[in-house]
Amino acid sequence: MSGAPSEDKKSDKAEIVRLENIEKTYIMGSVRVPVLKGISLVIRQGEFVGIMGASGSGKSTMLNLLGLLDKPSAGKYFLTELEVENLPDNRLAELRNSCIGFIFQSFNLFPHLSVEENIQVPLIYMGIPRRRRHEIAKDLASKVGLGHRLKHRPTELSGGECQRIAVARALSTTPSFLLADEPTGNLDAKTSAEIMKLFHELHAKGVTIIMVTHNPEYEKVFERVVHMRDGKVLSDGPPHSEAQKE
């Protein structure tokens, strides 16, 4: 089985992402290097999807396209039914800020800002009033278990606490989905388990999460796994299902 999951089984959920025959080719001098080769994929509201594969499988390129950080060479990308690949850069920037919550391996927090100020950054770009920004940041910090650290800076926090703040920041704009890039890559096993538990709690509340990882140990924790190899979707289905077997 490859490509999008059964429409019959998923028709009760709103469509968040649709990729139709997406290709991405980089030009290296006079050489064309195809990286994504006809990817078709549908992700619906409330799913917890793992995009997995070895180095060179196309995961990073897929992440950049999903996050509107790059554009496909061919094919169509629909984000909440809006075709986005040909939109101007300023509109793409607006969509990145409002529709996608980014969570990175290296946290990407501003070291000179407090926890509260880091959570507020996307809200400032959206023009949200100061009082409302404070309310949102306070509420989200509490939800990730760090309501008591609002005035601390990232240098005063552990790696796990920094990632929790990164999750809170990603949730601040109520995005269509969270896009997590190896979010436990810089964490020890215990802290990684805590972050994955937080993701499961968010998923249980209806948050859509797309997590890119090369770690095979995480396959069992996803609701659905998209395996990539050589720029193509090798399989797409529940973890450890027949669909995942070669």
Short mmCIF file of N, CA, C and O in Angstrom, two decimals, residues 60-165:
data_model
loop_
_atom_site.label_atom_id
_atom_site.label_comp_id
_atom_site.label_asym_id
_atom_site.label_seq_id
_atom_site.Cartn_x
_atom_site.Cartn_y
_atom_site.Cartn_z
N SER A 60 13.63 15.28 4.74
CA SER A 60 13.91 16.70 4.99
C SER A 60 13.30 17.58 3.91
O SER A 60 12.75 18.65 4.21
N THR A 61 13.38 17.14 2.67
CA THR A 61 12.76 17.90 1.57
C THR A 61 11.25 17.93 1.74
O THR A 61 10.61 18.97 1.53
N MET A 62 10.67 16.80 2.15
CA MET A 62 9.23 16.74 2.41
C MET A 62 8.86 17.72 3.51
O MET A 62 7.86 18.46 3.40
N LEU A 63 9.66 17.76 4.58
CA LEU A 63 9.39 18.67 5.69
C LEU A 63 9.42 20.12 5.21
O LEU A 63 8.54 20.92 5.55
N ASN A 64 10.41 20.47 4.41
CA ASN A 64 10.52 21.84 3.91
C ASN A 64 9.32 22.23 3.05
O ASN A 64 8.84 23.37 3.11
N LEU A 65 8.82 21.28 2.25
CA LEU A 65 7.66 21.56 1.42
C LEU A 65 6.40 21.69 2.27
O LEU A 65 5.60 22.62 2.09
N LEU A 66 6.21 20.77 3.22
CA LEU A 66 5.04 20.83 4.10
C LEU A 66 5.03 22.13 4.90
O LEU A 66 3.97 22.71 5.15
N GLY A 67 6.22 22.59 5.29
CA GLY A 67 6.32 23.81 6.08
C GLY A 67 6.37 25.08 5.26
O GLY A 67 6.59 26.16 5.81
N LEU A 68 6.17 24.98 3.96
CA LEU A 68 6.17 26.14 3.05
C LEU A 68 7.52 26.86 3.06
O LEU A 68 7.60 28.07 2.81
N LEU A 69 8.58 26.11 3.34
CA LEU A 69 9.93 26.66 3.32
C LEU A 69 10.58 26.48 1.95
O LEU A 69 11.62 27.06 1.67
N ASP A 70 9.96 25.67 1.11
CA ASP A 70 10.44 25.42 -0.25
C ASP A 70 9.22 25.14 -1.11
O ASP A 70 8.13 24.86 -0.60
N LYS A 71 9.41 25.20 -2.42
CA LYS A 71 8.31 24.97 -3.35
C LYS A 71 8.61 23.74 -4.21
O LYS A 71 9.77 23.50 -4.56
N PRO A 72 7.58 22.98 -4.58
CA PRO A 72 7.81 21.80 -5.42
C PRO A 72 8.18 22.20 -6.84
O PRO A 72 7.85 23.30 -7.30
N SER A 73 8.85 21.30 -7.52
CA SER A 73 9.17 21.51 -8.94
C SER A 73 7.97 21.19 -9.82
O SER A 73 7.82 21.71 -10.92
N ALA A 74 7.12 20.29 -9.32
CA ALA A 74 5.90 19.90 -10.05
C ALA A 74 4.92 19.33 -9.04
O ALA A 74 5.29 18.93 -7.94
N GLY A 75 3.64 19.31 -9.42
CA GLY A 75 2.61 18.78 -8.54
C GLY A 75 1.88 19.89 -7.81
O GLY A 75 2.17 21.08 -7.97
N LYS A 76 0.91 19.51 -6.98
CA LYS A 76 0.07 20.46 -6.27
C LYS A 76 0.10 20.19 -4.77
O LYS A 76 0.08 19.04 -4.33
N TYR A 77 0.13 21.28 -3.98
CA TYR A 77 0.07 21.20 -2.52
C TYR A 77 -1.13 22.03 -2.07
O TYR A 77 -1.19 23.23 -2.31
N PHE A 78 -2.08 21.37 -1.41
CA PHE A 78 -3.25 22.04 -0.85
C PHE A 78 -3.13 22.03 0.68
O PHE A 78 -2.98 20.98 1.29
N LEU A 79 -3.21 23.22 1.29
CA LEU A 79 -3.20 23.36 2.74
C LEU A 79 -4.57 23.88 3.16
O LEU A 79 -4.95 24.99 2.77
N THR A 80 -5.30 23.06 3.90
CA THR A 80 -6.70 23.34 4.23
C THR A 80 -7.46 23.80 2.98
O THR A 80 -8.15 24.82 2.97
N GLU A 81 -7.28 23.04 1.90
CA GLU A 81 -7.96 23.19 0.62
C GLU A 81 -7.49 24.40 -0.20
O GLU A 81 -8.02 24.66 -1.29
N LEU A 82 -6.50 25.14 0.29
CA LEU A 82 -5.94 26.25 -0.47
C LEU A 82 -4.70 25.78 -1.21
O LEU A 82 -3.77 25.25 -0.60
N GLU A 83 -4.68 25.96 -2.53
CA GLU A 83 -3.52 25.57 -3.31
C GLU A 83 -2.41 26.59 -3.08
O GLU A 83 -2.58 27.78 -3.35
N VAL A 84 -1.28 26.12 -2.56
CA VAL A 84 -0.29 27.07 -2.04
C VAL A 84 1.00 27.19 -2.83
O VAL A 84 1.74 28.17 -2.66
N GLU A 85 1.31 26.23 -3.71
CA GLU A 85 2.67 26.21 -4.25
C GLU A 85 3.00 27.40 -5.15
O GLU A 85 4.17 27.74 -5.34
N ASN A 86 1.98 28.09 -5.67
CA ASN A 86 2.26 29.23 -6.53
C ASN A 86 1.93 30.58 -5.88
O ASN A 86 1.92 31.61 -6.56
N LEU A 87 1.70 30.58 -4.58
CA LEU A 87 1.39 31.83 -3.89
C LEU A 87 2.66 32.68 -3.74
O LEU A 87 3.77 32.15 -3.66
N PRO A 88 2.51 34.00 -3.67
CA PRO A 88 3.69 34.86 -3.47
C PRO A 88 4.29 34.66 -2.09
O PRO A 88 3.63 34.17 -1.16
N ASP A 89 5.55 35.05 -1.95
CA ASP A 89 6.29 34.78 -0.72
C ASP A 89 5.65 35.41 0.51
O ASP A 89 5.67 34.81 1.60
N ASN A 90 5.08 36.61 0.38
CA ASN A 90 4.48 37.24 1.55
C ASN A 90 3.26 36.48 2.04
O ASN A 90 3.02 36.37 3.26
N ARG A 91 2.50 35.91 1.11
CA ARG A 91 1.33 35.11 1.50
C ARG A 91 1.77 33.79 2.13
O ARG A 91 1.17 33.32 3.10
N LEU A 92 2.83 33.20 1.60
CA LEU A 92 3.37 31.97 2.19
C LEU A 92 3.85 32.23 3.61
O LEU A 92 3.66 31.39 4.50
N ALA A 93 4.48 33.38 3.85
CA ALA A 93 4.94 33.72 5.19
C ALA A 93 3.77 33.85 6.16
O ALA A 93 3.83 33.39 7.31
N GLU A 94 2.67 34.44 5.69
CA GLU A 94 1.48 34.55 6.52
C GLU A 94 0.93 33.18 6.88
O GLU A 94 0.55 32.93 8.03
N LEU A 95 0.88 32.28 5.90
CA LEU A 95 0.37 30.94 6.14
C LEU A 95 1.28 30.15 7.08
O LEU A 95 0.80 29.40 7.94
N ARG A 96 2.59 30.31 6.91
CA ARG A 96 3.53 29.63 7.81
C ARG A 96 3.27 30.03 9.26
O ARG A 96 3.29 29.20 10.16
N ASN A 97 3.02 31.32 9.47
CA ASN A 97 2.85 31.80 10.83
C ASN A 97 1.51 31.41 11.43
O ASN A 97 1.41 31.13 12.63
N SER A 98 0.47 31.39 10.59
CA SER A 98 -0.88 31.18 11.12
C SER A 98 -1.34 29.72 11.07
O SER A 98 -2.15 29.30 11.90
N CYS A 99 -0.83 28.95 10.12
CA CYS A 99 -1.36 27.60 9.90
C CYS A 99 -0.44 26.47 10.36
O CYS A 99 -0.89 25.34 10.52
N ILE A 100 0.85 26.77 10.56
CA ILE A 100 1.81 25.71 10.86
C ILE A 100 2.58 26.04 12.12
O ILE A 100 3.16 27.14 12.24
N GLY A 101 2.58 25.13 13.07
CA GLY A 101 3.37 25.28 14.28
C GLY A 101 4.64 24.46 14.16
O GLY A 101 4.58 23.24 14.05
N PHE A 102 5.79 25.11 14.13
CA PHE A 102 7.07 24.43 13.92
C PHE A 102 7.71 24.05 15.25
O PHE A 102 7.78 24.87 16.17
N ILE A 103 8.22 22.81 15.32
CA ILE A 103 8.97 22.35 16.48
C ILE A 103 10.26 21.73 15.95
O ILE A 103 10.22 20.78 15.17
N PHE A 104 11.40 22.28 16.36
CA PHE A 104 12.69 21.89 15.81
C PHE A 104 13.51 21.08 16.81
O PHE A 104 13.33 21.18 18.02
N GLN A 105 14.45 20.32 16.28
CA GLN A 105 15.36 19.53 17.12
C GLN A 105 16.15 20.44 18.06
O GLN A 105 16.39 20.09 19.21
N SER A 106 16.57 21.60 17.56
CA SER A 106 17.41 22.50 18.35
C SER A 106 16.62 23.58 19.09
O SER A 106 17.18 24.58 19.53
N PHE A 107 15.30 23.40 19.21
CA PHE A 107 14.38 24.26 19.96
C PHE A 107 14.15 25.61 19.27
O PHE A 107 13.04 26.08 19.20
N ASN A 108 15.24 26.29 18.82
CA ASN A 108 15.15 27.59 18.14
C ASN A 108 14.46 28.65 19.00
O ASN A 108 13.69 29.48 18.48
N LEU A 109 14.74 28.64 20.30
CA LEU A 109 14.25 29.70 21.18
C LEU A 109 15.23 30.88 21.15
O LEU A 109 16.40 30.72 20.85
N PHE A 110 14.72 32.06 21.46
CA PHE A 110 15.56 33.24 21.54
C PHE A 110 16.16 33.32 22.94
O PHE A 110 15.41 33.49 23.92
N PRO A 111 17.49 33.20 23.07
CA PRO A 111 18.09 33.10 24.41
C PRO A 111 17.93 34.35 25.26
O PRO A 111 17.93 34.26 26.49
N HIS A 112 17.76 35.53 24.63
CA HIS A 112 17.65 36.78 25.38
C HIS A 112 16.22 37.08 25.80
O HIS A 112 15.98 38.06 26.52
N LEU A 113 15.25 36.25 25.35
CA LEU A 113 13.85 36.45 25.70
C LEU A 113 13.42 35.49 26.80
O LEU A 113 13.96 34.38 26.91
N SER A 114 12.46 35.90 27.60
CA SER A 114 11.92 35.02 28.64
C SER A 114 11.04 33.94 28.00
O SER A 114 10.72 33.99 26.80
N VAL A 115 10.65 32.98 28.82
CA VAL A 115 9.73 31.94 28.36
C VAL A 115 8.47 32.57 27.79
O VAL A 115 8.01 32.23 26.69
N GLU A 116 7.89 33.50 28.53
CA GLU A 116 6.66 34.15 28.07
C GLU A 116 6.88 34.86 26.73
O GLU A 116 6.06 34.76 25.82
N GLU A 117 7.98 35.57 26.60
CA GLU A 117 8.26 36.32 25.38
C GLU A 117 8.51 35.39 24.20
O GLU A 117 8.09 35.69 23.07
N ASN A 118 9.16 34.26 24.44
CA ASN A 118 9.38 33.29 23.36
C ASN A 118 8.06 32.74 22.84
O ASN A 118 7.87 32.60 21.62
N ILE A 119 7.15 32.43 23.74
CA ILE A 119 5.85 31.91 23.32
C ILE A 119 5.08 32.95 22.52
O ILE A 119 4.34 32.62 21.58
N GLN A 120 5.29 34.22 22.84
CA GLN A 120 4.53 35.29 22.21
C GLN A 120 5.02 35.68 20.81
O GLN A 120 4.31 36.39 20.10
N VAL A 121 6.21 35.24 20.43
CA VAL A 121 6.81 35.71 19.17
C VAL A 121 5.86 35.59 17.97
O VAL A 121 5.65 36.57 17.23
N PRO A 122 5.26 34.42 17.71
CA PRO A 122 4.35 34.34 16.54
C PRO A 122 3.15 35.27 16.66
O PRO A 122 2.63 35.76 15.65
N LEU A 123 2.71 35.52 17.90
CA LEU A 123 1.54 36.37 18.13
C LEU A 123 1.86 37.83 17.83
O LEU A 123 0.99 38.58 17.37
N ILE A 124 3.11 38.23 18.07
CA ILE A 124 3.53 39.59 17.74
C ILE A 124 3.44 39.81 16.23
O ILE A 124 2.94 40.84 15.76
N TYR A 125 3.91 38.81 15.47
CA TYR A 125 3.84 38.92 14.00
C TYR A 125 2.40 39.00 13.51
O TYR A 125 2.13 39.59 12.45
N MET A 126 1.48 38.41 14.28
CA MET A 126 0.07 38.43 13.90
C MET A 126 -0.64 39.69 14.37
O MET A 126 -1.82 39.89 14.06
N GLY A 127 0.06 40.53 15.14
CA GLY A 127 -0.55 41.77 15.61
C GLY A 127 -1.51 41.60 16.77
O GLY A 127 -2.39 42.45 16.99
N ILE A 128 -1.34 40.53 17.55
CA ILE A 128 -2.22 40.28 18.70
C ILE A 128 -1.88 41.27 19.81
O ILE A 128 -0.70 41.48 20.13
N PRO A 129 -2.87 41.91 20.43
CA PRO A 129 -2.61 42.90 21.49
C PRO A 129 -1.82 42.30 22.66
O PRO A 129 -1.92 41.11 22.94
N ARG A 130 -1.06 43.14 23.35
CA ARG A 130 -0.17 42.70 24.43
C ARG A 130 -0.89 41.90 25.51
O ARG A 130 -0.42 40.85 25.94
N ARG A 131 -2.04 42.40 25.97
CA ARG A 131 -2.73 41.71 27.07
C ARG A 131 -3.16 40.32 26.63
O ARG A 131 -3.03 39.35 27.40
N ARG A 132 -3.66 40.20 25.41
CA ARG A 132 -4.10 38.89 24.91
C ARG A 132 -2.90 37.97 24.73
O ARG A 132 -2.99 36.77 25.02
N ARG A 133 -1.76 38.51 24.27
CA ARG A 133 -0.54 37.69 24.15
C ARG A 133 -0.14 37.12 25.50
O ARG A 133 0.25 35.95 25.60
N HIS A 134 -0.22 37.95 26.53
CA HIS A 134 0.14 37.49 27.87
C HIS A 134 -0.78 36.36 28.32
O HIS A 134 -0.32 35.35 28.89
N GLU A 135 -2.06 36.52 28.07
CA GLU A 135 -3.03 35.48 28.48
C GLU A 135 -2.75 34.16 27.78
O GLU A 135 -2.78 33.09 28.40
N ILE A 136 -2.49 34.23 26.48
CA ILE A 136 -2.22 33.01 25.69
C ILE A 136 -0.94 32.34 26.18
O ILE A 136 -0.89 31.13 26.38
N ALA A 137 0.12 33.14 26.37
CA ALA A 137 1.40 32.58 26.79
C ALA A 137 1.29 31.94 28.17
O ALA A 137 1.82 30.84 28.40
N LYS A 138 0.60 32.60 29.07
CA LYS A 138 0.43 32.07 30.42
C LYS A 138 -0.33 30.75 30.40
O LYS A 138 0.04 29.77 31.06
N ASP A 139 -1.39 30.71 29.60
CA ASP A 139 -2.22 29.49 29.50
C ASP A 139 -1.43 28.34 28.88
O ASP A 139 -1.46 27.21 29.40
N LEU A 140 -0.69 28.60 27.81
CA LEU A 140 0.05 27.53 27.14
C LEU A 140 1.23 27.04 27.97
O LEU A 140 1.52 25.84 28.00
N ALA A 141 1.91 27.96 28.64
CA ALA A 141 3.01 27.54 29.53
C ALA A 141 2.48 26.62 30.62
O ALA A 141 3.11 25.61 30.97
N SER A 142 1.31 26.94 31.13
CA SER A 142 0.69 26.08 32.14
C SER A 142 0.35 24.71 31.57
O SER A 142 0.56 23.68 32.22
N LYS A 143 -0.15 24.69 30.33
CA LYS A 143 -0.56 23.43 29.72
C LYS A 143 0.63 22.49 29.46
O LYS A 143 0.46 21.27 29.43
N VAL A 144 1.82 23.05 29.25
CA VAL A 144 3.00 22.20 29.05
C VAL A 144 3.79 22.02 30.34
O VAL A 144 4.92 21.54 30.34
N GLY A 145 3.18 22.42 31.48
CA GLY A 145 3.78 22.17 32.79
C GLY A 145 4.84 23.16 33.21
O GLY A 145 5.62 22.88 34.12
N LEU A 146 4.86 24.35 32.59
CA LEU A 146 5.90 25.33 32.92
C LEU A 146 5.31 26.70 33.23
O LEU A 146 5.97 27.73 33.02
N GLY A 147 4.13 26.72 33.78
CA GLY A 147 3.50 27.98 34.14
C GLY A 147 4.28 28.76 35.19
O GLY A 147 4.16 29.98 35.29
N HIS A 148 5.11 28.05 35.95
CA HIS A 148 5.90 28.68 37.01
C HIS A 148 7.24 29.21 36.51
O HIS A 148 8.01 29.78 37.29
N ARG A 149 7.53 29.06 35.20
CA ARG A 149 8.83 29.48 34.66
C ARG A 149 8.71 30.61 33.64
O ARG A 149 9.62 30.83 32.84
N LEU A 150 7.61 31.34 33.68
CA LEU A 150 7.33 32.35 32.65
C LEU A 150 8.44 33.39 32.49
O LEU A 150 8.70 33.86 31.38
N LYS A 151 9.08 33.77 33.57
CA LYS A 151 10.07 34.85 33.51
C LYS A 151 11.49 34.33 33.32
O LYS A 151 12.43 35.13 33.22
N HIS A 152 11.66 33.01 33.28
CA HIS A 152 12.99 32.45 33.07
C HIS A 152 13.38 32.54 31.59
O HIS A 152 12.54 32.60 30.71
N ARG A 153 14.69 32.50 31.36
CA ARG A 153 15.21 32.47 30.00
C ARG A 153 15.62 31.05 29.64
O ARG A 153 15.84 30.21 30.53
N PRO A 154 15.72 30.73 28.34
CA PRO A 154 16.06 29.37 27.92
C PRO A 154 17.34 28.83 28.56
O PRO A 154 17.44 27.63 28.84
N THR A 155 18.32 29.70 28.82
CA THR A 155 19.58 29.24 29.42
C THR A 155 19.40 28.75 30.85
O THR A 155 20.28 28.09 31.40
N GLU A 156 18.26 29.05 31.44
CA GLU A 156 17.96 28.61 32.81
C GLU A 156 17.09 27.35 32.82
O GLU A 156 16.70 26.89 33.89
N LEU A 157 16.81 26.79 31.65
CA LEU A 157 15.93 25.64 31.55
C LEU A 157 16.70 24.41 31.07
O LEU A 157 17.74 24.52 30.43
N SER A 158 16.15 23.24 31.36
CA SER A 158 16.71 22.00 30.82
C SER A 158 16.30 21.85 29.36
O SER A 158 15.44 22.58 28.86
N GLY A 159 16.92 20.88 28.67
CA GLY A 159 16.55 20.63 27.28
C GLY A 159 15.09 20.27 27.13
O GLY A 159 14.40 20.74 26.21
N GLY A 160 14.59 19.45 28.02
CA GLY A 160 13.18 19.06 27.95
C GLY A 160 12.26 20.24 28.17
O GLY A 160 11.22 20.36 27.50
N GLU A 161 12.63 21.12 29.10
CA GLU A 161 11.81 22.31 29.35
C GLU A 161 11.84 23.24 28.14
O GLU A 161 10.80 23.82 27.77
N CYS A 162 13.00 23.36 27.51
CA CYS A 162 13.09 24.20 26.30
C CYS A 162 12.18 23.66 25.20
O CYS A 162 11.50 24.43 24.50
N GLN A 163 12.16 22.33 25.04
CA GLN A 163 11.31 21.77 24.00
C GLN A 163 9.83 21.94 24.34
O GLN A 163 9.00 22.14 23.45
N ARG A 164 9.49 21.89 25.62
CA ARG A 164 8.10 22.14 26.01
C ARG A 164 7.69 23.57 25.67
O ARG A 164 6.57 23.82 25.22
N ILE A 165 8.60 24.50 25.89
CA ILE A 165 8.32 25.89 25.53
C ILE A 165 8.19 26.03 24.02
O ILE A 165 7.34 26.78 23.52
#
